[in-house]
Coordinates of C-alpha atoms in Angstrom, one line a residue:
X132 CA -3.3 5.4 10.4
X133 CA -2.1 2.2 12.0
X134 CA 0.7 0.8 10.2
X135 CA 2.0 -2.5 10.4
X136 CA 5.9 -3.1 10.0
X137 CA 6.9 -6.7 9.0
X138 CA 10.6 -7.2 10.0
X139 CA 11.6 -10.4 8.4
X140 CA 13.9 -11.7 5.5
X141 CA 11.4 -14.0 4.4
X142 CA 12.5 -16.9 2.3
X143 CA 15.4 -15.7 0.1
X144 CA 15.3 -17.0 -3.3
X145 CA 11.8 -18.0 -3.2
X146 CA 9.2 -15.6 -4.4
X147 CA 6.3 -18.3 -3.7
X148 CA 7.6 -18.7 -0.1
X149 CA 7.5 -14.8 0.4
X150 CA 4.3 -14.4 -0.9
X151 CA 3.2 -16.8 1.6
X152 CA 4.8 -14.8 4.4
X153 CA 3.3 -11.6 3.3
X154 CA -0.1 -13.2 3.0
X155 CA 0.3 -14.4 6.7
X156 CA 1.6 -10.9 8.1
X157 CA -1.4 -9.1 6.1
X158 CA -3.8 -11.3 7.8
X159 CA -2.2 -10.3 11.2
X160 CA -2.1 -6.5 10.0
X161 CA -5.8 -6.4 9.5
X162 CA -6.7 -8.3 12.5
X163 CA -4.8 -5.6 14.5
X164 CA -6.8 -2.9 12.5
X165 CA -3.9 -1.8 10.5
X166 CA -4.5 0.1 7.1
X167 CA -0.9 -0.6 5.9
X168 CA 1.5 -3.4 6.0
X169 CA 5.1 -2.4 5.0
X170 CA 7.9 -5.0 4.1
X171 CA 11.5 -4.8 4.0
X172 CA 13.8 -4.0 0.8
X173 CA 13.9 -6.7 -1.7
X174 CA 11.3 -8.8 0.4
X175 CA 9.6 -10.3 -2.7
X176 CA 12.9 -12.4 -3.7
X177 CA 15.5 -11.8 -0.9
X178 CA 18.5 -9.5 -1.0
X179 CA 21.8 -11.4 -1.1
X180 CA 20.9 -13.7 -4.0
X181 CA 23.2 -12.8 -6.4
X182 CA 22.6 -13.3 -10.1
X183 CA 19.1 -14.5 -9.1
X184 CA 18.3 -10.9 -8.8
X185 CA 18.2 -10.7 -12.4
X186 CA 16.3 -13.9 -12.9
X187 CA 13.6 -13.2 -10.5
X188 CA 13.1 -9.5 -11.6
X189 CA 9.8 -8.8 -12.5
X190 CA 7.8 -5.7 -14.0
X191 CA 6.1 -3.4 -11.8
X192 CA 2.9 -5.0 -13.1
X193 CA 4.0 -8.4 -13.1
X194 CA 2.6 -11.6 -11.9
X195 CA 3.9 -10.9 -8.4
X196 CA 2.3 -7.6 -8.1
X197 CA -0.9 -9.2 -9.5
X198 CA -0.5 -11.7 -6.6
X199 CA 0.3 -8.9 -3.9
X200 CA -2.9 -6.9 -5.1
X201 CA -5.2 -10.1 -4.4
X202 CA -3.6 -10.4 -0.9
X203 CA -4.0 -6.7 -0.4
X204 CA -7.7 -6.8 -1.5
X205 CA -8.6 -10.1 0.6
X206 CA -7.1 -8.7 3.7
X207 CA -8.4 -5.0 3.3
X208 CA -5.0 -3.6 3.9
X209 CA -2.5 -1.7 1.8
X210 CA 0.8 -3.2 1.0
X211 CA 4.3 -1.7 0.6
X212 CA 6.9 -4.0 -0.4
X213 CA 10.8 -4.0 -1.9
X214 CA 11.4 -6.0 -5.0
X215 CA 13.8 -6.3 -8.1
X216 CA 12.1 -4.4 -11.0
X217 CA 13.0 -5.5 -14.6
X218 CA 12.5 -2.7 -17.1
X219 CA 13.8 -3.1 -20.4
X220 CA 17.5 -4.4 -20.2
X221 CA 17.8 -3.0 -16.7
X222 CA 17.0 -4.0 -13.1
X223 CA 16.1 -1.7 -10.5
X224 CA 16.0 -1.9 -6.7
X225 CA 12.4 -0.8 -6.3
X226 CA 9.5 -0.5 -3.8
X227 CA 5.6 -0.6 -4.7
X228 CA 2.9 0.7 -2.8
X229 CA -0.7 -1.3 -3.5
X230 CA -3.8 -0.1 -2.0
X231 CA -6.3 -2.2 0.1
X232 CA -8.5 -2.4 -2.9
X233 CA -5.6 -3.8 -5.0
X234 CA -4.6 -0.7 -7.0
X235 CA -1.0 0.0 -7.7
X236 CA -0.6 3.5 -6.3
X237 CA 3.0 4.0 -6.6
X238 CA 6.3 2.5 -7.5
X239 CA 9.9 4.0 -6.6
X240 CA 13.4 3.2 -7.8
X241 CA 16.2 3.4 -5.4
X242 CA 18.1 6.4 -6.4
X243 CA 21.3 5.6 -4.1
X244 CA 22.8 2.4 -4.5
X245 CA 24.9 1.2 -1.4
X246 CA 28.2 -0.6 -2.2
X247 CA 29.7 -2.5 -5.0
X248 CA 27.0 -5.4 -4.5
X249 CA 24.0 -3.0 -5.4
X250 CA 26.1 -1.3 -8.1
X251 CA 26.9 -4.7 -9.8
X252 CA 23.1 -5.6 -9.9
X253 CA 21.0 -2.6 -9.9
X254 CA 20.8 0.5 -12.1
X255 CA 20.0 3.7 -10.0
X256 CA 16.4 5.2 -10.3
X257 CA 16.2 8.9 -11.1
X258 CA 13.1 10.4 -9.5
X259 CA 13.7 11.2 -5.8
X260 CA 10.2 12.0 -4.7
X261 CA 7.4 9.3 -5.3
X262 CA 4.3 9.8 -3.5
X263 CA 0.6 8.7 -3.1
X264 CA -2.5 9.6 -1.0
X265 CA -3.3 6.8 1.5
X266 CA -6.1 7.0 4.2
X267 CA -5.8 10.9 4.2
X268 CA -2.1 10.8 4.4
X269 CA 0.6 11.6 1.6
X270 CA 2.7 8.5 1.6
X271 CA 6.2 8.7 0.1
X272 CA 8.6 6.1 -0.7
X273 CA 12.4 5.6 -0.2
X274 CA 14.7 2.6 0.0
X275 CA 17.4 2.1 2.8
X276 CA 20.4 4.2 2.0
X277 CA 18.5 7.0 0.3
X278 CA 17.2 8.0 3.8
X279 CA 20.8 8.7 4.7
X280 CA 20.9 11.7 2.5
X281 CA 19.3 14.5 4.4
X282 CA 18.6 16.2 0.7
X283 CA 16.5 13.5 -0.2
X284 CA 14.0 13.5 2.9
X285 CA 13.8 17.3 2.9
X286 CA 12.5 17.0 -1.0
X287 CA 9.9 14.8 0.4
X288 CA 9.1 17.3 3.1
X289 CA 8.7 20.2 0.8
X290 CA 6.6 18.0 -1.5
X291 CA 4.2 17.2 1.3
X292 CA 5.1 13.9 2.5
X293 CA 3.2 12.9 5.6
X294 CA 4.5 9.5 6.1
X295 CA 7.8 8.2 4.5
X296 CA 8.0 4.5 3.9
X297 CA 11.7 3.2 3.9
X298 CA 12.0 -0.5 3.2
X299 CA 15.3 -1.3 4.1
X300 CA 18.4 -3.9 4.4
X301 CA 20.2 -2.4 7.2
X302 CA 23.2 -4.4 8.2
X303 CA 25.9 -4.6 10.9
X304 CA 27.6 -2.3 11.9
X305 CA 25.2 0.4 10.7
X306 CA 22.4 0.2 13.3
X307 CA 22.9 3.7 14.6
X308 CA 21.1 4.4 11.5
X309 CA 17.6 2.9 12.8
X310 CA 18.4 3.8 16.4
X311 CA 19.4 7.5 15.9
X312 CA 19.2 8.8 12.4
X313 CA 15.8 7.8 11.3
X314 CA 14.1 9.7 14.5
X315 CA 16.2 12.8 13.6
X316 CA 14.9 12.4 10.1
X317 CA 11.4 12.3 11.3
X318 CA 12.0 15.4 13.7
X319 CA 14.0 17.7 11.3
X320 CA 11.4 17.0 8.4
X321 CA 8.3 16.9 10.5
X322 CA 7.0 13.7 9.2
X323 CA 6.6 10.3 10.2
X324 CA 9.2 7.7 9.1
X325 CA 8.5 4.1 8.9
X326 CA 11.8 2.2 8.5
X327 CA 11.3 -1.5 8.2
X328 CA 14.2 -3.8 7.9
X329 CA 15.4 -7.4 7.5
X330 CA 16.9 -9.5 9.9
X331 CA 19.4 -12.2 10.5
X332 CA 22.1 -13.5 8.4
X333 CA 21.9 -13.6 4.7
X334 CA 25.0 -14.4 2.7
X335 CA 27.6 -11.9 3.4
X336 CA 25.4 -9.6 5.4
X337 CA 24.0 -9.5 8.9
X338 CA 20.8 -7.7 9.2
X339 CA 20.3 -5.9 12.5
X340 CA 16.5 -5.8 12.6
X341 CA 15.6 -2.7 14.9
X342 CA 12.6 -1.5 12.5
X343 CA 10.9 1.7 13.6
X344 CA 8.1 4.0 13.1
X345 CA 9.3 7.4 14.3
X346 CA 7.0 10.4 14.6
X347 CA 7.6 14.1 13.9
X348 CA 8.6 14.7 17.6
X349 CA 11.5 12.4 17.2
X350 CA 9.9 9.8 19.3
X351 CA 9.9 6.0 18.0
X352 CA 6.3 5.0 18.2
X353 CA 7.4 1.3 17.7
X354 CA 10.7 -0.1 17.9
X355 CA 11.4 -3.9 16.7
X356 CA 14.1 -6.0 18.3
X357 CA 16.6 -8.4 16.5
X358 CA 14.1 -11.3 15.6
X359 CA 11.4 -11.5 13.1
X360 CA 8.1 -9.8 14.1
X361 CA 5.5 -7.5 13.2
X362 CA 5.2 -4.3 15.1
X363 CA 2.5 -1.7 15.0
X364 CA 2.2 2.0 15.3
X365 CA -0.1 4.7 14.5
X366 CA 0.6 7.9 12.2
X367 CA -1.8 10.5 13.5
X368 CA -2.9 13.6 11.3
X369 CA -3.5 15.8 14.3
X370 CA -0.2 15.2 15.9
X371 CA 1.4 16.0 12.7
X372 CA -0.2 19.2 12.4
X373 CA 0.3 20.3 16.1
X374 CA 4.1 19.4 15.5
X375 CA 4.8 21.2 12.3
X376 CA 2.9 24.4 14.1
X377 CA 5.3 24.0 16.9
X378 CA 8.5 23.4 15.1
X379 CA 8.3 25.3 11.9
X380 CA 11.6 24.2 10.4
X381 CA 10.1 24.2 6.7
X382 CA 8.7 27.8 6.8
X383 CA 11.8 29.0 8.5
X384 CA 14.2 27.9 6.0
X385 CA 16.0 30.5 3.8
X386 CA 16.6 28.7 0.7
X387 CA 18.6 31.9 -0.8
X388 CA 21.5 30.8 1.6
X389 CA 21.6 27.4 0.3
X390 CA 22.7 27.7 -3.3
X391 CA 26.1 26.2 -2.6
X392 CA 24.4 22.7 -1.8
X393 CA 23.7 22.2 -5.5

């Protein structure tokens, strides 16, 4: 499945502006034959927007979800994007996957909040594994800091995730996560990991870009630079099957030894 990674911070504070950026990127993705377009963490509104996070938060089935469903169906490409989800009196840092026909497939709430900024503005999610079927692959959702916890990614591997989408807001000086940790997560869990980042300075944060799609062999199939761009790579079921046969980490596990982890 050809996957497009939209490395951009969009237009922080402007939902309308970000929908336009997403629409343009979806057109580029479709023209390149991609079945899926993935956008960064909090792409709908911007990340470092302070109290506007709560003001711009929407329900998972809100107006912006409808607008993105229309974009997806018009271009014939599935879209995953980050946004602030308002539910009752709480706001979650969420990511949603919408199919190429505009159907809402999955919604995930970030389980591990990073730093005081996120803890001040969001409530953590409680469901670690959220998945959907897309183009013959089991696609999982996770957000940024979540992927730095090996237990989180292993839970996805044990649940059968083939392609893990990780919208992110990775900032300086933690670029080693994109450069080194993400390919290792893909290798040790025998899955594809698509890590799609914001870029440039936003408020107090300097986002490093370096979006990547890493394969189960630990090789980056695509690697963005430090600027705004769309990069493409393929998630291939045949390679996934061959790699899992050659590297049987999941079947060679000895769970009885790991009780102390929980």
